[in-house]
């Protein structure tokens, strides 16, 4: 194993052990197999693209606040794999993998947080609090589903009212 990687060893398809970096041994393929995961690799996903949804005519970053105003929120989420066993055995990787999981959790969290606040709080006073609350909310969702993903930071890039 290389530095910054962990290996998950399975015996006859069932989880056996997790090994750290270094020289490791395992039985040949029919008896044991392994999956290598880069646990120190920093991954990032952008949320709030500027593409327009044809059904509504709004951007997919547009959200409704508590006082029924629309706000565009764009941010990035940085994360890594904290638990390779949960990441491998409790996730479906055939539909976009970890990026799709983090994006869906982030969109759910930001819509909840923005929906609980008024427009002025989101735009001016509570902008820093939105980022902090967002990281905690995303991590709570991902932990509930045992994804094995750890949120490191959320960087709010822009919060603005939409154009006319």
PDB file of N, CA and C in Angstrom, residues 10-14 26-34:
ATOM      1  N   UNK A  10     -11.083  -8.616   1.592  1.00  0.00           N
ATOM      2  CA  UNK A  10     -12.261  -9.456   1.743  1.00  0.00           C
ATOM      3  C   UNK A  10     -11.857 -10.918   1.610  1.00  0.00           C
ATOM      4  N   UNK A  11     -12.474 -11.769   2.421  1.00  0.00           N
ATOM      5  CA  UNK A  11     -12.259 -13.214   2.339  1.00  0.00           C
ATOM      6  C   UNK A  11     -13.550 -13.843   1.852  1.00  0.00           C
ATOM      7  N   UNK A  12     -13.517 -14.451   0.678  1.00  0.00           N
ATOM      8  CA  UNK A  12     -14.684 -15.035   0.031  1.00  0.00           C
ATOM      9  C   UNK A  12     -15.809 -14.002  -0.115  1.00  0.00           C
ATOM     10  N   UNK A  13     -15.444 -12.747  -0.387  1.00  0.00           N
ATOM     11  CA  UNK A  13     -16.408 -11.679  -0.613  1.00  0.00           C
ATOM     12  C   UNK A  13     -16.911 -10.987   0.635  1.00  0.00           C
ATOM     13  N   UNK A  14     -16.512 -11.459   1.812  1.00  0.00           N
ATOM     14  CA  UNK A  14     -16.943 -10.855   3.072  1.00  0.00           C
ATOM     15  C   UNK A  14     -15.789 -10.049   3.658  1.00  0.00           C
ATOM     16  N   UNK A  26      -1.709 -11.039   1.522  1.00  0.00           N
ATOM     17  CA  UNK A  26      -3.049 -11.620   1.527  1.00  0.00           C
ATOM     18  C   UNK A  26      -2.998 -12.904   0.709  1.00  0.00           C
ATOM     19  N   UNK A  27      -4.012 -13.757   0.865  1.00  0.00           N
ATOM     20  CA  UNK A  27      -4.094 -14.993   0.105  1.00  0.00           C
ATOM     21  C   UNK A  27      -4.452 -14.683  -1.350  1.00  0.00           C
ATOM     22  N   UNK A  28      -4.202 -15.599  -2.280  1.00  0.00           N
ATOM     23  CA  UNK A  28      -4.524 -15.353  -3.688  1.00  0.00           C
ATOM     24  C   UNK A  28      -6.019 -15.167  -3.930  1.00  0.00           C
ATOM     25  N   UNK A  29      -6.379 -14.756  -5.143  1.00  0.00           N
ATOM     26  CA  UNK A  29      -7.715 -14.279  -5.504  1.00  0.00           C
ATOM     27  C   UNK A  29      -8.898 -15.148  -5.085  1.00  0.00           C
ATOM     28  N   UNK A  30      -8.974 -16.385  -5.348  1.00  0.00           N
ATOM     29  CA  UNK A  30     -10.247 -17.032  -4.994  1.00  0.00           C
ATOM     30  C   UNK A  30     -10.553 -16.959  -3.495  1.00  0.00           C
ATOM     31  N   UNK A  31      -9.525 -16.850  -2.683  1.00  0.00           N
ATOM     32  CA  UNK A  31      -9.727 -16.842  -1.233  1.00  0.00           C
ATOM     33  C   UNK A  31      -9.876 -15.427  -0.687  1.00  0.00           C
ATOM     34  N   UNK A  32      -8.992 -14.538  -1.115  1.00  0.00           N
ATOM     35  CA  UNK A  32      -9.043 -13.153  -0.645  1.00  0.00           C
ATOM     36  C   UNK A  32      -8.866 -12.197  -1.820  1.00  0.00           C
ATOM     37  N   UNK A  33      -9.466 -11.026  -1.684  1.00  0.00           N
ATOM     38  CA  UNK A  33      -9.305  -9.952  -2.668  1.00  0.00           C
ATOM     39  C   UNK A  33      -9.111  -8.653  -1.893  1.00  0.00           C
ATOM     40  N   UNK A  34      -8.696  -7.607  -2.589  1.00  0.00           N
ATOM     41  CA  UNK A  34      -8.508  -6.327  -1.913  1.00  0.00           C
ATOM     42  C   UNK A  34      -8.984  -5.179  -2.802  1.00  0.00           C
TER      43      UNK A  34
END
